[in-house]
XYZ file of N, CA and C in Angstrom:
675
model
N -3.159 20.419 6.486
C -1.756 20.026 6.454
C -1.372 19.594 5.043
N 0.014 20.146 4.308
C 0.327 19.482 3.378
C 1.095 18.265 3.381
N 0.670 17.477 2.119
C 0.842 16.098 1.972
C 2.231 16.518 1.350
N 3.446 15.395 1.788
C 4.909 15.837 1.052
C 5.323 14.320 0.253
N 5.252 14.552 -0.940
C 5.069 13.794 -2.014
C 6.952 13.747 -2.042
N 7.464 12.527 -3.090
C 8.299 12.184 -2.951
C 8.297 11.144 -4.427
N 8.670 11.709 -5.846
C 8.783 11.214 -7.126
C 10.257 9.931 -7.286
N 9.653 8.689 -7.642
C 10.736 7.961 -7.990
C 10.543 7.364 -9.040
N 11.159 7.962 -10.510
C 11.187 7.103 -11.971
C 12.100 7.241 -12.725
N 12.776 6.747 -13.439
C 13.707 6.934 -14.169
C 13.270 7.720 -15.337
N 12.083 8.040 -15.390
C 11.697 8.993 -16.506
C 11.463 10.412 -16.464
N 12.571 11.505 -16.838
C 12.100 12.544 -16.738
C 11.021 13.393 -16.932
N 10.772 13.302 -17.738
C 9.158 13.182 -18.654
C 7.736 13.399 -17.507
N 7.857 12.181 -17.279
C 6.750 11.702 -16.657
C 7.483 12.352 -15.084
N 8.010 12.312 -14.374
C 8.188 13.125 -12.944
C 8.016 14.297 -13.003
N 8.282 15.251 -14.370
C 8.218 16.431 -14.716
C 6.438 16.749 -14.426
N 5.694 15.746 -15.317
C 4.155 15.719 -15.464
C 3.894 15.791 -14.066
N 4.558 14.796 -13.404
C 3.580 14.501 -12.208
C 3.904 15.361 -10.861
N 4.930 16.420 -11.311
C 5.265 17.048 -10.366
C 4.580 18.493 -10.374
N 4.196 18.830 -12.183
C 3.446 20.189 -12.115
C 2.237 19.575 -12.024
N 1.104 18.362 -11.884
C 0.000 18.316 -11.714
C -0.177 18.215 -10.134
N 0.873 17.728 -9.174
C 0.762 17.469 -7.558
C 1.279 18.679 -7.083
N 2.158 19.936 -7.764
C 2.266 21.260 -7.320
C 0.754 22.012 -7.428
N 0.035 21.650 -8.053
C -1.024 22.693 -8.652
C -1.936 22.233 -7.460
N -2.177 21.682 -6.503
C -2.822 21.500 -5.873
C -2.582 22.076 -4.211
N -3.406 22.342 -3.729
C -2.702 22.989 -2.349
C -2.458 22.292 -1.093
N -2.975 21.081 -1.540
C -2.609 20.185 -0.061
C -1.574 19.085 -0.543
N -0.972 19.083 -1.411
C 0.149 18.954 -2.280
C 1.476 19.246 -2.678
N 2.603 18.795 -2.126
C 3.609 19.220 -2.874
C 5.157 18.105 -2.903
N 5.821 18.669 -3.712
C 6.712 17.490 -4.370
C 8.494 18.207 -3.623
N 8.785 17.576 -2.985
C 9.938 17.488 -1.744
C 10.744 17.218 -2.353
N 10.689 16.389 -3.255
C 12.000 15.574 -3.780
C 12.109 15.142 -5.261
N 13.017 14.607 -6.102
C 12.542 13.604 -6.958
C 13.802 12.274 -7.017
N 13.716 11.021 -7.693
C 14.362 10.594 -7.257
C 14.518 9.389 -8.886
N 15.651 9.317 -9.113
C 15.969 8.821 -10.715
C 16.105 7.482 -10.846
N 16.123 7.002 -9.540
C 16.648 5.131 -9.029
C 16.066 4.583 -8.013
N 16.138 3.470 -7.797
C 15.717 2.945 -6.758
C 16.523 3.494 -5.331
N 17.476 3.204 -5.298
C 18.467 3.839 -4.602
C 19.084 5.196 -4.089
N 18.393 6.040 -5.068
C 18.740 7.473 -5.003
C 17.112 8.098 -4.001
N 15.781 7.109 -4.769
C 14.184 7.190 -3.366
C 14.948 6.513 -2.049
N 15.887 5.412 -1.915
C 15.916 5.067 -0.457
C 16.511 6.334 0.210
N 17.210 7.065 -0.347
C 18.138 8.119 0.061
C 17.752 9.064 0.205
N 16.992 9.711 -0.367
C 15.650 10.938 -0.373
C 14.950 10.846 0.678
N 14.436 9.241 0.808
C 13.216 9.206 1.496
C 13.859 9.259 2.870
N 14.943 8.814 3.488
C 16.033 8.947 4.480
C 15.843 10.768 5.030
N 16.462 11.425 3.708
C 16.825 12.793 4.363
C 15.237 13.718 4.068
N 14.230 13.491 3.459
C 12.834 14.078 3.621
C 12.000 13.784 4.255
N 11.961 12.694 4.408
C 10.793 11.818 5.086
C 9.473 12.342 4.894
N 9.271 11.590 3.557
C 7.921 11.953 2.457
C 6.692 11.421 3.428
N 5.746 12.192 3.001
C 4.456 11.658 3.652
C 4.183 10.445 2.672
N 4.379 10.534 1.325
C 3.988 9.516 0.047
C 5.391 9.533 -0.950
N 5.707 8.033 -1.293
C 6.577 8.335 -2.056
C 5.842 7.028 -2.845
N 5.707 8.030 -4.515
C 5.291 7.349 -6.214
C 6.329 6.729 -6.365
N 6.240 5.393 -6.324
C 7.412 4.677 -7.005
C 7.331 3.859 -8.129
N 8.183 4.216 -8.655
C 7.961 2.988 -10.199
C 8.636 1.996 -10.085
N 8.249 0.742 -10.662
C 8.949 -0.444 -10.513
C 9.658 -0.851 -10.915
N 9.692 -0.600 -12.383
C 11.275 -0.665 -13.408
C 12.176 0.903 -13.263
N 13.082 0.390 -12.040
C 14.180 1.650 -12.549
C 15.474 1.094 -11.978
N 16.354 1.631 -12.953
C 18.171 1.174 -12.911
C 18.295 0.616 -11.306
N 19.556 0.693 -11.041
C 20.238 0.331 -9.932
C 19.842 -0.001 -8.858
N 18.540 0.717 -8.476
C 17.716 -0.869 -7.619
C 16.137 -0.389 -8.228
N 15.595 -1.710 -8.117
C 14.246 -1.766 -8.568
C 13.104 -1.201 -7.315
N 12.196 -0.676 -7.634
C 10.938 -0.295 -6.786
C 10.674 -0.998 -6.113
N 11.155 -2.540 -6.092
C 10.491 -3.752 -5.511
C 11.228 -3.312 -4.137
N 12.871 -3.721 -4.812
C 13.738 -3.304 -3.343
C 14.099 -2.185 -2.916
N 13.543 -0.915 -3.471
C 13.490 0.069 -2.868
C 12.115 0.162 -1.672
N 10.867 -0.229 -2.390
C 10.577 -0.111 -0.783
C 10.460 -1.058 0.278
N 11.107 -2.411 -0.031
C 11.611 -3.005 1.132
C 12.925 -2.060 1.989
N 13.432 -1.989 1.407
C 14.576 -0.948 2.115
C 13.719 0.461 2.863
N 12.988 0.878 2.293
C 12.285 2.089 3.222
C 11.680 1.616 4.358
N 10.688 0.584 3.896
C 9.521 0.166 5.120
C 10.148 -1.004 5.452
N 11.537 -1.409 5.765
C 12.432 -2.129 6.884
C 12.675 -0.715 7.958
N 12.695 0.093 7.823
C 13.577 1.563 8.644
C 12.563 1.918 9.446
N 12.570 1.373 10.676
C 11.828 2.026 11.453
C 11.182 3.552 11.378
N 12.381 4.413 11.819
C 11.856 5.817 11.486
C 11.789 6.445 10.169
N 11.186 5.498 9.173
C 10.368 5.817 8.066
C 9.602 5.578 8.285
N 8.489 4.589 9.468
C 7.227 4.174 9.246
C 6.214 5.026 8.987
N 6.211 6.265 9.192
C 5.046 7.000 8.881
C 4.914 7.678 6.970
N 6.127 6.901 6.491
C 6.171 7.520 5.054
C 5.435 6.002 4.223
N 4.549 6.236 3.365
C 3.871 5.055 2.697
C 4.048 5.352 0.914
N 4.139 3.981 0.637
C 4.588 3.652 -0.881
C 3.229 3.454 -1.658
N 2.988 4.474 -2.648
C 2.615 4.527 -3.963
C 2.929 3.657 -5.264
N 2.743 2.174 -5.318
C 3.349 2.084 -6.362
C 2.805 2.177 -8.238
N 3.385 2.602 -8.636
C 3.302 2.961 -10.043
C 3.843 1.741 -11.068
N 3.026 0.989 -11.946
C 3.153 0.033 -13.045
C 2.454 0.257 -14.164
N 3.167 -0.169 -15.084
C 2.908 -0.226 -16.898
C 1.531 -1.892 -16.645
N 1.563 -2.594 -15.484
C 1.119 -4.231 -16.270
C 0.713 -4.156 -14.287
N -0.546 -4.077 -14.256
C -1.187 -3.576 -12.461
C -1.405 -5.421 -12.142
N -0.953 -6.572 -12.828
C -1.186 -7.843 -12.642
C 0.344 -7.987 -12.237
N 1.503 -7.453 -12.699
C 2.705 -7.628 -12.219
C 3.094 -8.548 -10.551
N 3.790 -9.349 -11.150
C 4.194 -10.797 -9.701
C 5.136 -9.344 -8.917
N 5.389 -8.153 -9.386
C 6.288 -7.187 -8.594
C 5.155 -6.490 -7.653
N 4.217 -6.210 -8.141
C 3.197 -5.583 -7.733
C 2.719 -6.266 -5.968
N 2.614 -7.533 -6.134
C 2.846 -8.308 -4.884
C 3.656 -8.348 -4.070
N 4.713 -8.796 -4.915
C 5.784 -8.745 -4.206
C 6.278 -7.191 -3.393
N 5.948 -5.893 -4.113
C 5.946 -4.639 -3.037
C 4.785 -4.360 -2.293
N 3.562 -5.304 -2.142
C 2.305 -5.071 -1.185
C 3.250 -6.053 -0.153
N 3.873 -6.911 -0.384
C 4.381 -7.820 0.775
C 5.929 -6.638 1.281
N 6.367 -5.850 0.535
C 7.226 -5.214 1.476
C 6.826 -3.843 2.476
N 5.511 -4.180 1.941
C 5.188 -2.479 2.610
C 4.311 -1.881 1.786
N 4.233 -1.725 0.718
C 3.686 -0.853 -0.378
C 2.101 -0.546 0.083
N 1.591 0.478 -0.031
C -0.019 0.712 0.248
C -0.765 0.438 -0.563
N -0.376 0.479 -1.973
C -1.251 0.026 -2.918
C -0.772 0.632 -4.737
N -1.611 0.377 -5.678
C -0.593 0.465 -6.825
C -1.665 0.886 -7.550
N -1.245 1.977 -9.062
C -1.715 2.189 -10.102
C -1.194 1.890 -11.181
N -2.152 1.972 -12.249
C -1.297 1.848 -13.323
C -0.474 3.151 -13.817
N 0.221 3.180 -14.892
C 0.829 4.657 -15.688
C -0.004 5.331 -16.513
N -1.252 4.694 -16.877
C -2.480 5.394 -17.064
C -3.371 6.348 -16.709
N -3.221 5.988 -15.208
C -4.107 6.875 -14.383
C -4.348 7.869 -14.947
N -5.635 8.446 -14.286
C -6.303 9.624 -14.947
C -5.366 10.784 -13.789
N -5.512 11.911 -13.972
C -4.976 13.064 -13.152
C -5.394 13.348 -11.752
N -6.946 13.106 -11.724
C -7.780 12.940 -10.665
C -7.560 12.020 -9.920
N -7.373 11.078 -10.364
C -7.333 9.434 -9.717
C -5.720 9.561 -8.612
N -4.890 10.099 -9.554
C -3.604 9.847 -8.661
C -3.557 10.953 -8.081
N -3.909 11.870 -7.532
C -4.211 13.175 -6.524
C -4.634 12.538 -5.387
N -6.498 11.807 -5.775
C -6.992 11.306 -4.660
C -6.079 10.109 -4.064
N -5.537 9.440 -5.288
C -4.556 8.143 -4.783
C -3.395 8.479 -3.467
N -2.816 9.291 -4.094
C -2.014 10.149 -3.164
C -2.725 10.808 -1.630
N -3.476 11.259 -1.460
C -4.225 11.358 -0.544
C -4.811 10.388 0.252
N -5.675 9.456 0.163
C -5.918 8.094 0.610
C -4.579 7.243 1.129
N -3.646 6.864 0.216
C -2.242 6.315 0.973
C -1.901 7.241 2.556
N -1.343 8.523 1.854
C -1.010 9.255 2.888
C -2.153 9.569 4.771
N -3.411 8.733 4.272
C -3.630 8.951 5.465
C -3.854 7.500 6.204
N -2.954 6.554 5.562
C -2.821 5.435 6.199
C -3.686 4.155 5.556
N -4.619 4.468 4.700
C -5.507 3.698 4.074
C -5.104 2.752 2.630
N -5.664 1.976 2.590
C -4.759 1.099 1.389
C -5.519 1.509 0.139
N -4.865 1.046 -1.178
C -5.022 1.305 -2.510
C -5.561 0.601 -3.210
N -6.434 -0.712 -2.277
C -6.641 -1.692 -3.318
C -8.177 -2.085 -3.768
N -8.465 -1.873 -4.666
C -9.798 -2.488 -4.866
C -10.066 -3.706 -4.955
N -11.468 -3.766 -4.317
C -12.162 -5.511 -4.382
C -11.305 -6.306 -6.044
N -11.544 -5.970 -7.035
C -11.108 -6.692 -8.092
C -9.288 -6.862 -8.237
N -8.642 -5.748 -8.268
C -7.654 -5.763 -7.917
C -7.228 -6.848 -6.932
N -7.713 -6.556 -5.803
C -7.403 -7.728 -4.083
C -7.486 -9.101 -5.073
N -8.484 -9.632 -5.589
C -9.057 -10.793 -6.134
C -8.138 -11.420 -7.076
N -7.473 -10.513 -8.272
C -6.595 -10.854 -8.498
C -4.999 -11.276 -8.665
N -4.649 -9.805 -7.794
C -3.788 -10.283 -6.827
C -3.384 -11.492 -5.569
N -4.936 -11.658 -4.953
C -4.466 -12.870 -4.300
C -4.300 -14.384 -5.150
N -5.586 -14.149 -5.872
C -5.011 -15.595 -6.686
C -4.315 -15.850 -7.320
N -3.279 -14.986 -8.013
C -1.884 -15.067 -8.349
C -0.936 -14.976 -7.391
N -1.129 -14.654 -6.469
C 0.216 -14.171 -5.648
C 0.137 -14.222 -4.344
N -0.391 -13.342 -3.557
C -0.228 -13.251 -2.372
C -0.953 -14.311 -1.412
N -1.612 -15.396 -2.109
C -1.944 -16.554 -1.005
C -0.844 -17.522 -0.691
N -0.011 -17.139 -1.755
C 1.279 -18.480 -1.973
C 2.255 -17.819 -1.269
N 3.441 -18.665 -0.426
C 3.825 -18.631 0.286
C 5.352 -17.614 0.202
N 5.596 -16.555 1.285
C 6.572 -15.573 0.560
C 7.882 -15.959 0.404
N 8.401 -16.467 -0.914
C 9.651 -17.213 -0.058
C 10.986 -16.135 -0.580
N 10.178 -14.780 -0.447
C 11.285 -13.434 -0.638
C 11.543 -13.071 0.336
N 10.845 -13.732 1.925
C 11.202 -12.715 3.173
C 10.953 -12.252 3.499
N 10.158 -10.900 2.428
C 9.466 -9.316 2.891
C 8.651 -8.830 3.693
N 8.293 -10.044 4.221
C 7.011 -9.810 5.227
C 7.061 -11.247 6.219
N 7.263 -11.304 7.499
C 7.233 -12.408 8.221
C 5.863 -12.467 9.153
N 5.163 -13.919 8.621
C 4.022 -13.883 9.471
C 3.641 -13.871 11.026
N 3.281 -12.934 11.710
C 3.013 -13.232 13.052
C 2.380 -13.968 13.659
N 3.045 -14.505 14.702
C 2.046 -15.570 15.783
C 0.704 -14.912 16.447
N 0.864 -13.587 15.897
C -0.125 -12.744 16.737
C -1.616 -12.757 16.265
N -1.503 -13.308 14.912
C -2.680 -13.649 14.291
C -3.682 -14.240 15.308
N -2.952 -15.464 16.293
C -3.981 -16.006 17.085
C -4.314 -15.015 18.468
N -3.710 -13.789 18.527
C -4.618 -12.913 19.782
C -5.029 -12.086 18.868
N -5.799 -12.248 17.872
C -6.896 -11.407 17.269
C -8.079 -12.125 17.848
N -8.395 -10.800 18.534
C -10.278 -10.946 18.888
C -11.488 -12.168 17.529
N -12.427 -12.613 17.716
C -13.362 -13.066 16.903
C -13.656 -11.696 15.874
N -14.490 -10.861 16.634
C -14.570 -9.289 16.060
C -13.348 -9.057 15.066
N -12.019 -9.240 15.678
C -11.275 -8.407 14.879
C -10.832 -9.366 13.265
N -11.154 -10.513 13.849
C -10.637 -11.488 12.833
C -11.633 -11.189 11.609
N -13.283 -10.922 11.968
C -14.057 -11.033 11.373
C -13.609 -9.458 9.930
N -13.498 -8.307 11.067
C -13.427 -7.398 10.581
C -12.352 -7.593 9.403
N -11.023 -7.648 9.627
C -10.157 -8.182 9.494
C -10.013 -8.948 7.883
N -10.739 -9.972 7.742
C -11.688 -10.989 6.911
C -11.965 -10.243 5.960
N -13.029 -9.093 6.217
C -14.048 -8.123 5.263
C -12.721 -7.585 4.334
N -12.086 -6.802 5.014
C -10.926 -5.553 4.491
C -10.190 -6.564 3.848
N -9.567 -7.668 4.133
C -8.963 -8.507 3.151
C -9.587 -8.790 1.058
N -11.193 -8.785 1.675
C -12.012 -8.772 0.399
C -12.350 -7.892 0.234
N -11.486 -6.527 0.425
C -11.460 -5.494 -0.518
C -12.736 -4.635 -0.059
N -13.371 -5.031 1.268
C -14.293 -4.186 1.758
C -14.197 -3.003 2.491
N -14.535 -1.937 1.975
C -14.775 -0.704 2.475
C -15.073 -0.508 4.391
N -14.891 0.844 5.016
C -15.592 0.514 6.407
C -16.602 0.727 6.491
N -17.356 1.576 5.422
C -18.819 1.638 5.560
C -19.321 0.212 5.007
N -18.982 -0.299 3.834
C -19.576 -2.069 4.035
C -19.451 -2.452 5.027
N -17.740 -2.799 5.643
C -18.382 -3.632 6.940
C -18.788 -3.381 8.020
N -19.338 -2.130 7.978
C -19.891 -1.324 9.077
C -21.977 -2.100 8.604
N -21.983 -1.828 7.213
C -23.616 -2.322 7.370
C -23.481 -3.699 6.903
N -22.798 -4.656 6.488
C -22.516 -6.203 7.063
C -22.843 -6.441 8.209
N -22.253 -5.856 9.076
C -21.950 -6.267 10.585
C -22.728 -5.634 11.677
N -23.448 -4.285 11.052
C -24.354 -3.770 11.800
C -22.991 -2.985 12.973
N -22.704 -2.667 12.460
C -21.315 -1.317 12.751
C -21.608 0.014 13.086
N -20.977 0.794 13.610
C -20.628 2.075 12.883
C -19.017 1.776 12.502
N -18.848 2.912 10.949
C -17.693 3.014 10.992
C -16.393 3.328 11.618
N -16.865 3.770 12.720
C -15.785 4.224 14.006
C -15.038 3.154 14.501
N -16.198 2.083 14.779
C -16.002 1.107 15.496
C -15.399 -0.028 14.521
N -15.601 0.280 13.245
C -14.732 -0.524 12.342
C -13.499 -0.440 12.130
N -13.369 0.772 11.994
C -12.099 1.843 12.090
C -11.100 0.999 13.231
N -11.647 1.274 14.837
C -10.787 0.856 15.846
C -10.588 -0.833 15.703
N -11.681 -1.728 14.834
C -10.823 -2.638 14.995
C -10.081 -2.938 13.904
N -9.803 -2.310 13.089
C -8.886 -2.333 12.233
C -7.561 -1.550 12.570
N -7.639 -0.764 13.370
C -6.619 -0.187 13.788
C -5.983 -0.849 14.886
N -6.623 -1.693 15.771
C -6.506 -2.668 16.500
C -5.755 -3.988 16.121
N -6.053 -4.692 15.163
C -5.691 -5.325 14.067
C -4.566 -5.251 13.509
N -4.432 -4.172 13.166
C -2.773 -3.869 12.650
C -2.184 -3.536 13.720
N -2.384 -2.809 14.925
C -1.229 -2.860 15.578
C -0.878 -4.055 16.230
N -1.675 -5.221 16.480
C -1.302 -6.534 16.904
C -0.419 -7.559 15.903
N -0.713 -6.972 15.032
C 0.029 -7.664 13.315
C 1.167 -7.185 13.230
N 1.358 -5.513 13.422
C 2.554 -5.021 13.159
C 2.658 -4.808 11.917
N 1.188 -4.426 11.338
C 0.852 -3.807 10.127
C 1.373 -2.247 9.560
N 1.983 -1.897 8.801
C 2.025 -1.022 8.345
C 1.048 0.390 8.351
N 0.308 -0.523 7.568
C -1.061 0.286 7.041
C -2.118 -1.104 6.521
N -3.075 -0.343 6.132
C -4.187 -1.359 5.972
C -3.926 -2.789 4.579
N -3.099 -2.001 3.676
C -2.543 -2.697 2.176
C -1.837 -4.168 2.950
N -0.792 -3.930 4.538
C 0.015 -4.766 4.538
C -1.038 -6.033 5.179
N -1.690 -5.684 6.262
C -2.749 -6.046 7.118
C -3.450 -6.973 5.912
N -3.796 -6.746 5.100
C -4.571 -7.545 3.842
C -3.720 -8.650 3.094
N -2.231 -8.392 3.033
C -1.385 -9.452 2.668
C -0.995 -10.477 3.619
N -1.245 -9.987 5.397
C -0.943 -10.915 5.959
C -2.200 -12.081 6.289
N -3.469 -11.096 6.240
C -4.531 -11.931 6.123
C -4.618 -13.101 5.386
N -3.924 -12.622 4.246
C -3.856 -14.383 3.555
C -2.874 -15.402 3.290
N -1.617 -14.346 3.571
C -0.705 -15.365 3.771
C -0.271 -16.062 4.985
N -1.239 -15.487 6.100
C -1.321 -16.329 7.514
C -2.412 -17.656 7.671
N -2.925 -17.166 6.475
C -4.420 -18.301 6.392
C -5.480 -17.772 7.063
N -5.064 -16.402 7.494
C -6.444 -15.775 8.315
C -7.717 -15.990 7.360
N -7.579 -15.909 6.062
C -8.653 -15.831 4.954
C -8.028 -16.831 3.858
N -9.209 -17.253 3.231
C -8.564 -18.344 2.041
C -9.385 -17.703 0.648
N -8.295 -17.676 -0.399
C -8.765 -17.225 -1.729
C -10.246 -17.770 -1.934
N -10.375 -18.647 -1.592
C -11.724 -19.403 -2.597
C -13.112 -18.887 -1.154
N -12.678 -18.172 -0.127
C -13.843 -17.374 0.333
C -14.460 -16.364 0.234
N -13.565 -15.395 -0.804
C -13.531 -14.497 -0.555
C -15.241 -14.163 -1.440
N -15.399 -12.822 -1.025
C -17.332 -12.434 -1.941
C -17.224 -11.109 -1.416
């Protein structure tokens, strides 16, 4: 199946690049492009991207509130945010994992990297690495959201022991094959309770599931390993 990509930057340049390197690929292709924040909410409305690259600095609305505006829309939920930054420590960078966002690169990226990046989002999986998670939470996402973008559920407390545990791992940036041999797993069974997990959360995808982990207190910065 092809993946339907969905470009949002105010830079021609660079959408141009990233549209003949995600055409050249065959499980790949570029649906749309989009010059504003506002012009991706509108795209992503009438395409309904499997992945939409968003950048964070652009005119008339910012990446931040562009994909709060997507992943508020119900029948967008199956489209997931890419986000794209110049500074991957950015307080914005948080602030779009708390609206939805799956996970973020820099404008560096290698060619390879944002193909597979693109791929991994699109099949529901988050973007974030252990070091990344680490520093992101201790700047940001343990402290309390007082933007809105994400409201914590009471549902935290009908998470299973299992699922909390699981739950726990993926917050610290653990893989399912780690917490599959942590826990003496298979990954299947990691899989379902993570999939379990978010649908009791009302998780997005796995990126959001990891922001609520700590801003519910499910997990505390200074545990994490």
């Amino acid at each position: 199946m092809t993946i339907r990509v969905l470009l949002a930057d105010d830079q021609a340049l660079l959408r141009a690049t990233f549209r003949i390197l995600i055409d050249s690929v065959g499980d790949l292709t570029v649906v749309a492009e989009a010059v504003d924040g506002q012009e991706a909410v509108d795209l992503t409305a009438e395409h309904r991207p499997d992945v939409v690259v968003m950048d964070i600095r652009m005119p008339n609305l910012d990446g931040v509130a562009a994909t709060a505006a997507i992943c508020s829309r119900p029948e967008l939920a199956d489209t997931h945010i890419l986000i794209l930054t110049t500074f991957e420590n950015d307080e914005n960078v948080a602030k779009a994992l708390r609206a939805g966002a799956s996970g973020f690169l820099g404008k560096g990226v290698r060619p390879e990297e944002l193909l597979s990046s693109i791929r991994t989002v699109a099949a529901g999986d988050s973007l974030l690495s252990p070091a990344a998670t680490r520093a992101l939470v201790t700047r940001f996402l343990a402290t309390p959201d007082t933007d809105g973008f994400l409201a914590l559920p009471d549902a935290v407390k009908a998470l299973t022991d299992r699922e909390r545990e699981v739950t726990a791992l993926a917050a610290y940036g653990r893989s399912n094959a780690e917490i599959a041999e942590r826990l003496v797993l298979s990954p299947l069974t990691v899989r379902s309770h993570i999939q379990r997990a978010m649908t009791k959360l009302n998780a997005r995808d796995r990126a959001q599931l990891v922001v609520i982990a700590y801003q519910s207190g499910l997990v505390k910065p200074h545990t994490a390993s």
